[in-house]
Each structure stands twice: as C-alpha cells, then as structure tokens.
mmCIF file of C-alpha atoms in Angstrom:
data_model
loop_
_atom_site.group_PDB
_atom_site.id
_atom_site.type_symbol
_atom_site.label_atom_id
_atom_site.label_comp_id
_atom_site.label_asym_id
_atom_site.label_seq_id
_atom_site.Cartn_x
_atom_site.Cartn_y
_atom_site.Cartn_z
ATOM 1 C CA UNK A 165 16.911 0.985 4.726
ATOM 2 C CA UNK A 166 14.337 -0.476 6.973
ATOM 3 C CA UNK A 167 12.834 0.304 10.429
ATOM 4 C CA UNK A 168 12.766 -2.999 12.754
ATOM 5 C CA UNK A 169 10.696 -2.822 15.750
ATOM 6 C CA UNK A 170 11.096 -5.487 18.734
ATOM 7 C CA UNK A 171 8.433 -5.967 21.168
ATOM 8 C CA UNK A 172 10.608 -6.838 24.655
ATOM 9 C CA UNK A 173 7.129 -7.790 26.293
ATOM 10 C CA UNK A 174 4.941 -5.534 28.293
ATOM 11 C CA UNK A 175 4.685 -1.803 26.949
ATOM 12 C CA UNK A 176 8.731 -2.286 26.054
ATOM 13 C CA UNK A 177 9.928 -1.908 22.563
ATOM 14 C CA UNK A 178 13.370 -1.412 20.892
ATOM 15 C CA UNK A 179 13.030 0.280 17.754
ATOM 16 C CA UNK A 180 16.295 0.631 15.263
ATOM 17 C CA UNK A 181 15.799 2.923 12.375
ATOM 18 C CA UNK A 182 18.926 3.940 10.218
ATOM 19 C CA UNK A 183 22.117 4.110 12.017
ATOM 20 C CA UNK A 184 19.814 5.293 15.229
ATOM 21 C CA UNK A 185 18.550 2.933 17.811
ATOM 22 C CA UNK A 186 15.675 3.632 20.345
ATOM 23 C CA UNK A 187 13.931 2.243 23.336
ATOM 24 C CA UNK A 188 10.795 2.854 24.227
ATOM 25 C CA UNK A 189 9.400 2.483 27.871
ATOM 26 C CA UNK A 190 12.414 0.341 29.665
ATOM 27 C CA UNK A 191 11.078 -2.263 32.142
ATOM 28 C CA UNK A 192 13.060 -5.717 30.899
ATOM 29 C CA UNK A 193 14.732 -7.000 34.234
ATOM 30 C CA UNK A 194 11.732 -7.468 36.235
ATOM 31 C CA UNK A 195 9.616 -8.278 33.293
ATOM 32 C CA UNK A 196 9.198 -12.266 33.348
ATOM 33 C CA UNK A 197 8.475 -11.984 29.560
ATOM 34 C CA UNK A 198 11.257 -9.967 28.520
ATOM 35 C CA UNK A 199 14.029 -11.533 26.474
ATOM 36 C CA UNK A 200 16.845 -9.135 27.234
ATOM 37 C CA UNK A 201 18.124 -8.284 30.027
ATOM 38 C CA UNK A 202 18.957 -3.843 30.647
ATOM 39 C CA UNK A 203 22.820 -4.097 30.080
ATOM 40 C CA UNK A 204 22.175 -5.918 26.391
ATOM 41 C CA UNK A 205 20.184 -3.275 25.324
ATOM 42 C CA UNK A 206 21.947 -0.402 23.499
ATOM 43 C CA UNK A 207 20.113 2.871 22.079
ATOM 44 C CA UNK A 208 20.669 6.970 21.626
ATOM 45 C CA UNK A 209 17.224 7.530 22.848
ATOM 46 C CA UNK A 210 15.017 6.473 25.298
ATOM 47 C CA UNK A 211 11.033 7.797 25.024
ATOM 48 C CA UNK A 212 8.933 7.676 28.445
ATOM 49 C CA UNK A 213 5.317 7.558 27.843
ATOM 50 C CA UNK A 214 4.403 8.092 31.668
ATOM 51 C CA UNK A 215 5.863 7.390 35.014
ATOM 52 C CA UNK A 216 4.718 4.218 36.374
ATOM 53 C CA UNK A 217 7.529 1.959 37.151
ATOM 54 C CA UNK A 218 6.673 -0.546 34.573
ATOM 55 C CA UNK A 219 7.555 1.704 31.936
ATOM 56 C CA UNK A 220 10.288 3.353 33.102
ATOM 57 C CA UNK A 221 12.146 0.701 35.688
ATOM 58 C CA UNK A 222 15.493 0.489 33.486
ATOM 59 C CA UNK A 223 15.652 4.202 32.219
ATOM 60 C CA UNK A 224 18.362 5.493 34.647
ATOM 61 C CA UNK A 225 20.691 2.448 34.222
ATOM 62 C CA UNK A 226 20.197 2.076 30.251
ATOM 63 C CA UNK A 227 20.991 6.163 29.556
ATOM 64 C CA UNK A 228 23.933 6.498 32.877
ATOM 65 C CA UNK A 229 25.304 3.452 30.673
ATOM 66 C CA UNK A 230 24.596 4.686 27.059
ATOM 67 C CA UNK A 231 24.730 8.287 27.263
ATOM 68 C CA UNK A 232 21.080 8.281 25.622
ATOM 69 C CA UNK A 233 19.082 10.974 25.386
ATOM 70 C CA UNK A 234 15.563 10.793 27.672
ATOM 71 C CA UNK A 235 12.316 11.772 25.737
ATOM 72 C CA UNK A 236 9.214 12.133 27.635
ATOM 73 C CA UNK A 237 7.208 15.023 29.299
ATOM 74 C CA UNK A 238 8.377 17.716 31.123
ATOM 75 C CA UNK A 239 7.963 16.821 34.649
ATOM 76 C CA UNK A 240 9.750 13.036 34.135
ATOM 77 C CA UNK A 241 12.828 15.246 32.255
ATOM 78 C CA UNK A 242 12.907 17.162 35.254
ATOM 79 C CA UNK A 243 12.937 13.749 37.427
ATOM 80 C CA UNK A 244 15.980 12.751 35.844
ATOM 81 C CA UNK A 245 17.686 15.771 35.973
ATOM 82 C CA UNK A 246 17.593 15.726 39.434
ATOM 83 C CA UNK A 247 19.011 12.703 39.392
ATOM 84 C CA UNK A 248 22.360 13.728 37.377
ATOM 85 C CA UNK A 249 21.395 12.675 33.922
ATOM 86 C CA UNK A 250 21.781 15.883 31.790
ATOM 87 C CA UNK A 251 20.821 14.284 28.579
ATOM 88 C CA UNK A 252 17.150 14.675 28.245
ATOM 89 C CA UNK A 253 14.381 16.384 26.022
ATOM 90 C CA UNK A 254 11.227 17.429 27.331
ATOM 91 C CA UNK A 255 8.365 17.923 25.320
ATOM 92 C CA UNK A 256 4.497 18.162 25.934
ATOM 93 C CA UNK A 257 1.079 17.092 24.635
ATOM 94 C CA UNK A 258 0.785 18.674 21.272
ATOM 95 C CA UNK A 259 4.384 19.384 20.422
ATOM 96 C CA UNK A 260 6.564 17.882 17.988
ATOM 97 C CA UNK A 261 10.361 18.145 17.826
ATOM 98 C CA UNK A 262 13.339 16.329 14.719
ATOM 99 C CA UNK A 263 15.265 14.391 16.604
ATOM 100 C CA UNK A 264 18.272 13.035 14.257
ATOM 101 C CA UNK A 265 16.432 9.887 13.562
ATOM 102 C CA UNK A 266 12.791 11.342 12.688
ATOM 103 C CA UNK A 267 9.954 13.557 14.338
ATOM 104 C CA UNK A 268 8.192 12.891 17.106
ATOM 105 C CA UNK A 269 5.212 13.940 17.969
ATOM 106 C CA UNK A 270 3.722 13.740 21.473
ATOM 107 C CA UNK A 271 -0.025 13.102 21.655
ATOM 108 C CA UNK A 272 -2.357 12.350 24.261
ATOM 109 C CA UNK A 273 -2.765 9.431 26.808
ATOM 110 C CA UNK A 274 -5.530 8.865 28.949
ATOM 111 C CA UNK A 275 -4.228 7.236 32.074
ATOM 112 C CA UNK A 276 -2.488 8.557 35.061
ATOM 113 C CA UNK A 277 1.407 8.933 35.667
ATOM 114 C CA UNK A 278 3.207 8.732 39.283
ATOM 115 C CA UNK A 279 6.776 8.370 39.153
ATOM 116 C CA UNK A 280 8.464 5.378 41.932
ATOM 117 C CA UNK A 281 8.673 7.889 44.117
ATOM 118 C CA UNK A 282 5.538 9.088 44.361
ATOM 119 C CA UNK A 283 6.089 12.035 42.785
ATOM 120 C CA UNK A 284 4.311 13.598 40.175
ATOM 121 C CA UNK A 285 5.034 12.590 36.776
ATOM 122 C CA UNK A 286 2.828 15.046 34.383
ATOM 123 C CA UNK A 287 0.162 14.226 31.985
ATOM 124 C CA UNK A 288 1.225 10.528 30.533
ATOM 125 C CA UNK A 289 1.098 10.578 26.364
ATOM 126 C CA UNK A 290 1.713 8.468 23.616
ATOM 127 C CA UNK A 291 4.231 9.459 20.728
ATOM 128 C CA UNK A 292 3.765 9.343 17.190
ATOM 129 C CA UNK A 293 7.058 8.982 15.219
ATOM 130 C CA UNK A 294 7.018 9.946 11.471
ATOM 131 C CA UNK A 295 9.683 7.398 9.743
ATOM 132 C CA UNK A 296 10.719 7.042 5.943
ATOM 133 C CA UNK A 297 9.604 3.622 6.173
ATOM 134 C CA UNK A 298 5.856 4.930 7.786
ATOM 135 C CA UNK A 299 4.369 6.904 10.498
ATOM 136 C CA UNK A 300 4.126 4.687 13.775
ATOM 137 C CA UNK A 301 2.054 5.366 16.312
ATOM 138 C CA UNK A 302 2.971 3.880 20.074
ATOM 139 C CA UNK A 303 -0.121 4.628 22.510
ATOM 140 C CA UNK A 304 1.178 3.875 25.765
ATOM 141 C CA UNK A 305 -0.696 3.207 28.440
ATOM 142 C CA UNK A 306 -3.887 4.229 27.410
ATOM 143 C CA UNK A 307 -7.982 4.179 27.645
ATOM 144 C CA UNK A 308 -10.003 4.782 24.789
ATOM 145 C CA UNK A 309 -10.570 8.576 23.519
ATOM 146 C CA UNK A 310 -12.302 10.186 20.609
ATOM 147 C CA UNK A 311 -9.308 11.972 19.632
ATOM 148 C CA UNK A 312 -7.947 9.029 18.024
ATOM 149 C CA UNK A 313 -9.541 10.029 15.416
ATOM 150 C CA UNK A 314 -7.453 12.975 14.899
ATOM 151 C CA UNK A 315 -4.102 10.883 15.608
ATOM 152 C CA UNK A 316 -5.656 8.478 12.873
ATOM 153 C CA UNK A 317 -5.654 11.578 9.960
ATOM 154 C CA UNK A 318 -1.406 11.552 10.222
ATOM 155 C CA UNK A 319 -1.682 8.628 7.669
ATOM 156 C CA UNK A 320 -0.050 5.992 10.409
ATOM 157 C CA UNK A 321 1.465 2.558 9.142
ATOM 158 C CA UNK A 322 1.592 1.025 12.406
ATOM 159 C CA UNK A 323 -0.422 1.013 15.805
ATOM 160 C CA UNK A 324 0.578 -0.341 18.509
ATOM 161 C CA UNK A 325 -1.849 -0.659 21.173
ATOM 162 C CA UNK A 326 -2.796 -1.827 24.974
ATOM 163 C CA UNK A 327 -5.455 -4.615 24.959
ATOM 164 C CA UNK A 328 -4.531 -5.734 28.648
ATOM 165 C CA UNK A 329 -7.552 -4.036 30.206
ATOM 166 C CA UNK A 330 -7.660 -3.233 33.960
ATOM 167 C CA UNK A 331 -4.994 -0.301 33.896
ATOM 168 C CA UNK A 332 -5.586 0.137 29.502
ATOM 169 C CA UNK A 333 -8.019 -0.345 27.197
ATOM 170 C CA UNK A 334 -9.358 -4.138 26.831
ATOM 171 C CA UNK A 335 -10.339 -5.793 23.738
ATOM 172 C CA UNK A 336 -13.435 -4.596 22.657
ATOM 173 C CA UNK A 337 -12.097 -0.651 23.627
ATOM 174 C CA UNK A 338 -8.914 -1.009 21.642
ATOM 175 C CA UNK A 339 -10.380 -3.106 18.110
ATOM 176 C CA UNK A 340 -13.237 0.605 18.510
ATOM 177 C CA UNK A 341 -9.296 2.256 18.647
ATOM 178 C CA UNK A 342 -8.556 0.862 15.232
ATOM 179 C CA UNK A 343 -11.290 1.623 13.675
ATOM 180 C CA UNK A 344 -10.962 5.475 14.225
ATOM 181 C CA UNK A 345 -7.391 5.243 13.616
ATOM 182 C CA UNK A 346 -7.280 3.498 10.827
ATOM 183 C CA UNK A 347 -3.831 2.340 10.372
ATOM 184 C CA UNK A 348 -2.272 0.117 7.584
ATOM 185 C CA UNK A 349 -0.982 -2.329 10.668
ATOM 186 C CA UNK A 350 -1.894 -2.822 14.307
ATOM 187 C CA UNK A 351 0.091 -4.765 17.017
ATOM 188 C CA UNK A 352 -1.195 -5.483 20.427
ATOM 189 C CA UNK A 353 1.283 -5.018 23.232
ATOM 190 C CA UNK A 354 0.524 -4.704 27.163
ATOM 191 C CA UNK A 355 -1.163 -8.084 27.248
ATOM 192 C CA UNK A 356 -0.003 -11.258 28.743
ATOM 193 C CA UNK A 357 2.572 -9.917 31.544
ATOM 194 C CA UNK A 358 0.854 -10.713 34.755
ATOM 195 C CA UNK A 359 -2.911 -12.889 35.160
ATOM 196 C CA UNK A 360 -4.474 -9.753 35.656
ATOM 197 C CA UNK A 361 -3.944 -8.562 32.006
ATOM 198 C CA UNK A 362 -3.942 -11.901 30.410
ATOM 199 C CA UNK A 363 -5.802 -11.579 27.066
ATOM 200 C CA UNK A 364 -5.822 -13.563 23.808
ATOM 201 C CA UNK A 365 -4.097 -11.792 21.022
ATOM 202 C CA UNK A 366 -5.030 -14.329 18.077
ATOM 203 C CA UNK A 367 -8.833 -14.089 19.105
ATOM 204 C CA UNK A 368 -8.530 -10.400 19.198
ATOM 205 C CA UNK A 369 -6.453 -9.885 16.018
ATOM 206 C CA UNK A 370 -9.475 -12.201 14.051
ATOM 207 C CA UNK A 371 -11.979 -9.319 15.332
ATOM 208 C CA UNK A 372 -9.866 -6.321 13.686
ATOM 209 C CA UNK A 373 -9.468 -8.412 10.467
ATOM 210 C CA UNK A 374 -12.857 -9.019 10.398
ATOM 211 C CA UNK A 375 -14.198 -5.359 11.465
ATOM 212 C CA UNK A 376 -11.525 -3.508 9.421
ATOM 213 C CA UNK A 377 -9.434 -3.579 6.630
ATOM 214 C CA UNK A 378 -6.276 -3.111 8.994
ATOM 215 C CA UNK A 379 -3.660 -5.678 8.766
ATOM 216 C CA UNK A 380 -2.487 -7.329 12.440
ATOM 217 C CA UNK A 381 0.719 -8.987 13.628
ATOM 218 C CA UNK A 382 0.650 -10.338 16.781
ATOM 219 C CA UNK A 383 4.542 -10.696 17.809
ATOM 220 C CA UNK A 384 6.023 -13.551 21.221
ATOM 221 C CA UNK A 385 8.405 -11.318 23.413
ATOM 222 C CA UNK A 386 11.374 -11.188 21.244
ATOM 223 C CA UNK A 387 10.035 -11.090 17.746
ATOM 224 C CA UNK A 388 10.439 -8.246 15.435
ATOM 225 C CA UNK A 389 8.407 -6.041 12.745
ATOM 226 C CA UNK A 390 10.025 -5.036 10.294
ATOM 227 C CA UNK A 391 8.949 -1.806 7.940
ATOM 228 C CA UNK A 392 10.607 -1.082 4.401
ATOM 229 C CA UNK A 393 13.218 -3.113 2.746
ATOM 230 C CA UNK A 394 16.582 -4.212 4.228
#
C-alpha cells in the first residue's frame, strides 16, 4: 500500500490512498501551471480549505461529475447545498471525523474566506489527515500562528506549506512554521502561480535543511510524493 500525493500547482493536490482518491482545493483550468485539466481528474472526496476562488474554482463541476463527497466547513457545505449537490460533510475547527479512507482532522487557518459570490464562506482551516503510511498535514492558505506548535505534537510525516507570501506566509514565516511543527517532510506549495507570489523553492528548501532536521521535496506541477511502499 502506499499514499501518492500530486501537487497540480497552486494550493491543488490529488491525493490517492488505498482504493480512495481525493482532491484537495480544485482550481486546475484556470491555473496556467496545472497539468490536468477538471474533467481528467477523478476522486470520492473533495476537501475545501476556504472559499476563495482559487481553491475552490472546479469543485462544483469535479463532484456534479463524480458524485464526490465535499469536505470543508460548514458555511461552504451549506454553499453547495444550495446549489443541488447533496453530497457534502461539514465539519469545523477542532473536529475530526473517519471518512472511509482515514481521519481528518480540521485545524486552524489564519487567512480570510469569501466564497465567488461574495458570500460568506466561514473561518478558512487547514486539515490534517492521519494515513497508515503517516499523518499529513495540508495548511491551506495560511499566515504564521503559534498553534502550530500544537498541530506539530500529532507526530506529522508530511507538511505541506504556503511560501508565496502576499496572501500566505513567505519564506522566512513558513521555514519559523517548520520548526514548530516539526515534521519528518515538508513541501512548499502556493508559490510560483502568478509574479506576485513568485518565490524560489530550492533556495528556501536549503534554509529548512540547514535550520532543521526536516527532510524537503520540492515537486514541478505534476510530480508526485509518494509515502509507504507500493
């Protein structure tokens, strides 16, 4: 068994774990470094960290298409409801939940969350899934916050993390992020998309290996991780 994650570019990953396969934060047909396209990508769940469009762009056509189930907080559930798609799970900062592929846990973001419409879409959040192959933590969009430190205790073999800055934490914010939450591996996402978040993911990844004892892989748009043996 393994657990393969694929960064898609952006905050967009597809993670497929067992016989169960999972998309995180849909934006790949407007994102000019995504190598997919929303009608290749096939899942049974879909998990919304916040609102914003660029994190959520392809949910409606992926799940109308898959029948996948919607994962996020309350108030985007709530969104899509209203919008005819039944399948959905809210949860809420704090809670946890065992979905059929693993638990999730959803933990706090620190960044804001309006859905396209302008409507409001909660508090956003990052989730922490606990895996056989390791517990993986996926921040979302997020600034730095001491609490990390508390995320860091549920013994996590992955982070992946904003270093974009602007709208998420930069550089120097998210190598202070590793350090309290000490995880076997980090991977920088959120970087790279547009000029304004253009950052250099080979210069940062030398400053975590040589401020921590965390392991980095810095993946192109398309490449995979892959955790436990095949």
């Amino acid at each position: 068994m393994a657990t393969i994650l694929r960064w898609l570019g952006h905050g967009t990953w597809h993670i497929s774990t067992g016989k169960y396969n999972l998309v995180v934060d849909p934006f790949v047909d407007e994102n000019p470094l995504s190598p997919v396209r929303a009608d290749e990508l096939e899942c049974q769940f879909i998990l919304i960290t916040h609102g914003h469009y660029d994190h959520m762009a392809d949910a409606e056509r992926i799940a109308c298409r898959t029948g996948a189930t919607i994962i996020s907080v309350y108030e985007i559930c709530h969104w899509f409801e209203r919008k005819g798609i039944s399948a959905v799970h809210s949860m809420n900062i704090g809670g946890s939940y065992n979905f059929p592929f693993g638990r999730v846990k959803m933990v706090p973001a620190w960044h804001s969350s309006m859905l396209p419409d302008g409507s409001c879409g909660g508090q956003a959040a990052g989730f922490v899934l606990f895996l056989p192959e390791g517990n993986i933590y996926i921040a979302g969009d997020t600034g730095l916050f001491g609490d990390m430190k508390l995320i860091g205790d549920l013994n996590l073999e992955v982070a992946i993390l904003p270093i974009g800055d602007n709208f998420t934490m930069g550089p120097e914010d998210a190598l202070l992020a590793v350090k309290l939450l000490r995880p076997r591996r980090v991977v920088p996402m959120h970087t790279g998309t547009w000029p304004l978040i253009e950052q250099d993911p080979h210069q940062w990844a030398e400053r975590v290996r040589k401020e921590s004892a965390t392991e980095v892989t810095v993946l192109r748009p398309g490449e995979m991780l892959t955790l436990g043996n095949r």
